[in-house]
Backbone as JSON Lines, residues from 0, in Angstrom:
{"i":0,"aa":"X","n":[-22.75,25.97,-28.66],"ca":[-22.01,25.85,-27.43],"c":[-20.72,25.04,-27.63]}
{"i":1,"aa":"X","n":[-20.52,24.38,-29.09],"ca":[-19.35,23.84,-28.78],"c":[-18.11,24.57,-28.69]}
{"i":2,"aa":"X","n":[-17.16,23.95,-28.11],"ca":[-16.11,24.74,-27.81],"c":[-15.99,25.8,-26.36]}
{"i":3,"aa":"X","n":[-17.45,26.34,-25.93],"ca":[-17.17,27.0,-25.03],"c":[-16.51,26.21,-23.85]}
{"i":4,"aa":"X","n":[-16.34,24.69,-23.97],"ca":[-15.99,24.11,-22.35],"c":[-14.43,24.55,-22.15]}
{"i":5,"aa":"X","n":[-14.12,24.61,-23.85],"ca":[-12.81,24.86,-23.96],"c":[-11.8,26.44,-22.71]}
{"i":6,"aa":"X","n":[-13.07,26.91,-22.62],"ca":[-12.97,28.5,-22.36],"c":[-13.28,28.89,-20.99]}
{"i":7,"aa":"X","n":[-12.06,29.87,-20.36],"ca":[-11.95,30.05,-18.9],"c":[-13.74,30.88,-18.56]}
{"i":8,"aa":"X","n":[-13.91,31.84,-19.67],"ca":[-14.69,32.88,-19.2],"c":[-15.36,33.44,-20.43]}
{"i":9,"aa":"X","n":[-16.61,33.79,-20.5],"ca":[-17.16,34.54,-21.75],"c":[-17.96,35.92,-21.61]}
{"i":10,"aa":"X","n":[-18.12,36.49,-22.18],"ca":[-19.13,37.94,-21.88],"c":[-20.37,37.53,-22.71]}
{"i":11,"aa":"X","n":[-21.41,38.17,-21.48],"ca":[-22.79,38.17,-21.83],"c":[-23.04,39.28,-21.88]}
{"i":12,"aa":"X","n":[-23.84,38.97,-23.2],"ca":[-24.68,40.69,-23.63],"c":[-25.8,40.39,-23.13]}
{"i":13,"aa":"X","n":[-26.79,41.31,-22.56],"ca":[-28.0,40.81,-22.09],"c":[-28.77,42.42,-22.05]}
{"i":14,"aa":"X","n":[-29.88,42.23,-21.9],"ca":[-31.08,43.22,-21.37],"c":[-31.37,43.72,-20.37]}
{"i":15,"aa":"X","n":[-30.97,44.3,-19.83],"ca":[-31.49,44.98,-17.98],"c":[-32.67,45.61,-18.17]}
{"i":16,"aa":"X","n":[-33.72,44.77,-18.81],"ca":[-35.22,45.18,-19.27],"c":[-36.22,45.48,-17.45]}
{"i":17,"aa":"X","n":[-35.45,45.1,-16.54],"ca":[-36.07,45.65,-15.25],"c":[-35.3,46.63,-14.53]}
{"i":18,"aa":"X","n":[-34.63,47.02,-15.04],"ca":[-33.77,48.13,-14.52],"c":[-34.02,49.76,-14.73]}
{"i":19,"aa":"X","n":[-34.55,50.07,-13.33],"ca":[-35.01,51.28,-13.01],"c":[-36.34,51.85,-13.96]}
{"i":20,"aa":"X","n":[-36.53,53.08,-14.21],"ca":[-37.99,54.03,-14.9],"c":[-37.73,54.61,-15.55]}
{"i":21,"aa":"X","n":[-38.27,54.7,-16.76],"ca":[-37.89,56.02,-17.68],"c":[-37.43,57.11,-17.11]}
{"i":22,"aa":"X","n":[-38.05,57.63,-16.34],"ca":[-37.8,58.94,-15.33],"c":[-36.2,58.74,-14.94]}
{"i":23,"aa":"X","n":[-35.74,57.49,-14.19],"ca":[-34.28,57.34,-13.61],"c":[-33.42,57.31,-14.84]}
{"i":24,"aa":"X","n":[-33.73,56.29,-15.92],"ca":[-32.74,56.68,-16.96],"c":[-32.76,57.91,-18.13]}
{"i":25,"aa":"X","n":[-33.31,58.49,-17.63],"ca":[-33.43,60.02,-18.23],"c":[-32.28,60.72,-17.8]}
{"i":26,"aa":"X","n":[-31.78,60.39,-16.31],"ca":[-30.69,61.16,-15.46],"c":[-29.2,61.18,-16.21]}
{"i":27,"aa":"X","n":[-28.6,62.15,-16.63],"ca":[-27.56,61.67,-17.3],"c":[-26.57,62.24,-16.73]}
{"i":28,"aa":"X","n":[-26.57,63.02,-15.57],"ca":[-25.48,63.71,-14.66],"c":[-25.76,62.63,-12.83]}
{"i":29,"aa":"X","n":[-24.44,62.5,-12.19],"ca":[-25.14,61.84,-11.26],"c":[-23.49,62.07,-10.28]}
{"i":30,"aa":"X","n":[-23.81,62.5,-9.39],"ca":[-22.82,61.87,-8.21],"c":[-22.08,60.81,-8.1]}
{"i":31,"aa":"X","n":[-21.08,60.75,-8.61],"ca":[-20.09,59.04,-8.43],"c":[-20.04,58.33,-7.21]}
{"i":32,"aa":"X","n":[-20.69,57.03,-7.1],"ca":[-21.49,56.3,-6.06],"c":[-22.36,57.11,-5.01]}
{"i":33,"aa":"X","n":[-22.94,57.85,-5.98],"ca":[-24.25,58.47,-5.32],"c":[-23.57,59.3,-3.91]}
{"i":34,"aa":"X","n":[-22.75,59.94,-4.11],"ca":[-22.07,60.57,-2.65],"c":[-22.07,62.08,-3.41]}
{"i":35,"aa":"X","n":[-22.91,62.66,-2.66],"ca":[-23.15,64.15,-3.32],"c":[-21.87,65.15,-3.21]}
{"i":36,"aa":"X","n":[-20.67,64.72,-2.13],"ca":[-19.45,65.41,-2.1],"c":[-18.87,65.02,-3.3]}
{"i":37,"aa":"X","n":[-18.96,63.47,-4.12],"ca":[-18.42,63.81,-5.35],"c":[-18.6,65.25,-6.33]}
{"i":38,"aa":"X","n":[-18.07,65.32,-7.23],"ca":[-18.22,66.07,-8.6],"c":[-19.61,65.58,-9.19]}
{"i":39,"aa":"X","n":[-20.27,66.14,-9.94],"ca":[-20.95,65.47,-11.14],"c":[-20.19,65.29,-11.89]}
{"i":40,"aa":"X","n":[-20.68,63.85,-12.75],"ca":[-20.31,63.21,-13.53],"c":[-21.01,62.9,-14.88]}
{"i":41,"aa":"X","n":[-20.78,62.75,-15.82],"ca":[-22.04,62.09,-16.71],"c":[-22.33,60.54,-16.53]}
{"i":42,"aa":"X","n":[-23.53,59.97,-16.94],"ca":[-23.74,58.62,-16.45],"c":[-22.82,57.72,-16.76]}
{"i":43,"aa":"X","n":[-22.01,58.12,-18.48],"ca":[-20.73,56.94,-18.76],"c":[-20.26,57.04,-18.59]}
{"i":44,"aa":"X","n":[-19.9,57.99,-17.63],"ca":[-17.91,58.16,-17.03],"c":[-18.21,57.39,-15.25]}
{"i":45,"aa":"X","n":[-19.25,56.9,-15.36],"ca":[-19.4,55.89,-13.56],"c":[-19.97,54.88,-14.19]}
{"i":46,"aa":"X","n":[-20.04,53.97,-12.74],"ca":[-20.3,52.68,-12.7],"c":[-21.78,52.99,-12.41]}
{"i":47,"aa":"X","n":[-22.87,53.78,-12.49],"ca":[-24.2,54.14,-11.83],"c":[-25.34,52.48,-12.3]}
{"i":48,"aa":"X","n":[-25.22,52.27,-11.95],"ca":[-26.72,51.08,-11.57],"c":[-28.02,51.24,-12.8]}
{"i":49,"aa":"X","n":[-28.13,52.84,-12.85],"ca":[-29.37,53.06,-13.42],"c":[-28.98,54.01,-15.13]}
{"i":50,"aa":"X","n":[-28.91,53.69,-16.22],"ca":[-28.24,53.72,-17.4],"c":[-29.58,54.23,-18.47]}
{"i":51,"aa":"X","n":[-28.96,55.38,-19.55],"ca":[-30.28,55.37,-20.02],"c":[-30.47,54.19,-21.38]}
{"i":52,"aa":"X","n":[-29.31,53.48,-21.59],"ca":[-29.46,51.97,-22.47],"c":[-29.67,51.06,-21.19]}
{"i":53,"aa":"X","n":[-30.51,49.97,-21.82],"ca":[-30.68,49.03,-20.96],"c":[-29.58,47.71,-21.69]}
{"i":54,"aa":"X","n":[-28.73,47.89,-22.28],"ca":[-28.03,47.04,-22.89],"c":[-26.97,46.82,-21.51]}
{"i":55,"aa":"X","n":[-26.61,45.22,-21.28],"ca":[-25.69,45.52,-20.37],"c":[-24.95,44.1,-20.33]}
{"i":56,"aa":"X","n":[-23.32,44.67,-20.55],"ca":[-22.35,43.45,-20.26],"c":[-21.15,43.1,-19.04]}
{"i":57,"aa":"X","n":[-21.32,41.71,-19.0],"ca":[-21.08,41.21,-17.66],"c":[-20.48,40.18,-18.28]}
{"i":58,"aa":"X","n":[-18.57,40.29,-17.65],"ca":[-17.32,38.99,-17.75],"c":[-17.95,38.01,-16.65]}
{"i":59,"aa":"X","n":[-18.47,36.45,-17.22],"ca":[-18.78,35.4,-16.33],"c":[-17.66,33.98,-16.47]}
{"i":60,"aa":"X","n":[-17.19,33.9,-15.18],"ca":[-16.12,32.66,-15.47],"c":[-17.25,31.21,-15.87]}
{"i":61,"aa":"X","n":[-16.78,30.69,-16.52],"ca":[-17.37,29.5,-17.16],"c":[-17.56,28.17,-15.7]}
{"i":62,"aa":"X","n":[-18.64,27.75,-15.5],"ca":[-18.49,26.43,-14.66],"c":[-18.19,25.33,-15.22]}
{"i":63,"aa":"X","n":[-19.63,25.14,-16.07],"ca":[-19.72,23.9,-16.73],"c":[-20.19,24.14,-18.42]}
{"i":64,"aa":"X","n":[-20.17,23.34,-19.21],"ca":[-20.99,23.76,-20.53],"c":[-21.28,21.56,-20.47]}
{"i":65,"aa":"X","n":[-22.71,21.77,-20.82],"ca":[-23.47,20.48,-20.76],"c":[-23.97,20.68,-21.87]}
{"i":66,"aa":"X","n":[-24.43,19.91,-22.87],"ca":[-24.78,20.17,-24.27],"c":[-25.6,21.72,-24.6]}
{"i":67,"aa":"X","n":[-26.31,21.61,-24.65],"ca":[-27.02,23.65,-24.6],"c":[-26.86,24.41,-23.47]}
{"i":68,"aa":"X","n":[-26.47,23.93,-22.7],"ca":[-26.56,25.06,-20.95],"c":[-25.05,25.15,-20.47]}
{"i":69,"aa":"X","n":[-24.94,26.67,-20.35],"ca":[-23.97,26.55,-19.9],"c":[-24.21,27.34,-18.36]}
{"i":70,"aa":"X","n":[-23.41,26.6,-17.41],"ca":[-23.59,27.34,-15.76],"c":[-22.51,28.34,-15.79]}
{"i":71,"aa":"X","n":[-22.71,29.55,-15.17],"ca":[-21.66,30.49,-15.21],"c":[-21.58,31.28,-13.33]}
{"i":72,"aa":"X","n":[-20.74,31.52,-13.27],"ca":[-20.47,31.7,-11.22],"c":[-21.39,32.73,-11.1]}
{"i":73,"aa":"X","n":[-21.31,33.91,-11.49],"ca":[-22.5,34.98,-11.3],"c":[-22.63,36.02,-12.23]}
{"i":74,"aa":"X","n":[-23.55,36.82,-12.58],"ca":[-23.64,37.82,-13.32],"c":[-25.23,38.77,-12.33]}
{"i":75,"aa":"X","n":[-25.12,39.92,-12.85],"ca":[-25.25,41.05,-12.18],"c":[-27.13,40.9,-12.73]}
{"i":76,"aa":"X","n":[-28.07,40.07,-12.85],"ca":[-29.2,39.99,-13.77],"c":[-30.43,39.32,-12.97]}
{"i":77,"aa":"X","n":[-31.45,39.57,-13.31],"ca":[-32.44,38.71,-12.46],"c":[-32.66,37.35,-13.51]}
{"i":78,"aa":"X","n":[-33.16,36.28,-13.07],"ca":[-33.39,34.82,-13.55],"c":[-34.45,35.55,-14.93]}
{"i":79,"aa":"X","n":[-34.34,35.15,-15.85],"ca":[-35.37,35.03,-16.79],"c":[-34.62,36.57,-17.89]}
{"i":80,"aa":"X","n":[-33.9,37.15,-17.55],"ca":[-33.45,38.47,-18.41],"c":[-33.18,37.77,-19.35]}
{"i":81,"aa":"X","n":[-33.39,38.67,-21.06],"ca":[-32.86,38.32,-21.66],"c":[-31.88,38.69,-22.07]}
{"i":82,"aa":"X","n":[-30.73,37.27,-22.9],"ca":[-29.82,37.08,-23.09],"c":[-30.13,37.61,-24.51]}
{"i":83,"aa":"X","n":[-28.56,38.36,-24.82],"ca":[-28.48,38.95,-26.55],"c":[-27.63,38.24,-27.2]}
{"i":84,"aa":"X","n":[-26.61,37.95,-26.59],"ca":[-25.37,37.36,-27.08],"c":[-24.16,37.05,-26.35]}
{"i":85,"aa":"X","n":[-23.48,35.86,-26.56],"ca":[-22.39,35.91,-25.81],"c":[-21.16,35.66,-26.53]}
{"i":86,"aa":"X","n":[-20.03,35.88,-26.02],"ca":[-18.9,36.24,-26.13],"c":[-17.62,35.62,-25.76]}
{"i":87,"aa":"X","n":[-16.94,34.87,-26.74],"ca":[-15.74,34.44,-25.47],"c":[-14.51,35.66,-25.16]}
């Protein structure tokens, strides 16, 4: 952690290990924000929620960095996900 206090903002790599069912990330065509008047799309050309990698990164502005912990304003994850790596 040293050095991160130095730093406005870092990217977290993390796990979206609760995110959606095999069945949902199987979907690889989808309506762009789920509005069926869109086009289809494939899943990486949108922002879709439900992905068939559960790998997922999120820009967090830095609060504080206290010797091992660092507080960050928000990221898109439930409490306990795991973290892969981060990034300044």
């Amino acid at each position: 952690m040293l050095g991160l206090d130095e730093l406005v903002a870092l990217w977290v790599l993390y796990w979206f290990d609760r995110n959606g069912t095999p069945q949902q990330r199987a979907i690889l065509k989808v309506h762009p924000r789920g509005n069926p008047a869109n086009p289809l799309r494939g899943v990486f050309a949108t922002r879709a929620p439900v992905r068939p990698d559960l790998a997922a990164l999120s820009r967090c502005q830095i609060i504080s960095v206290v010797e091992n912990f660092s507080e960050i304003d928000a990221i898109d994850a439930f409490p306990d996900t795991p973290v892969l790596d981060i990034k300044p």
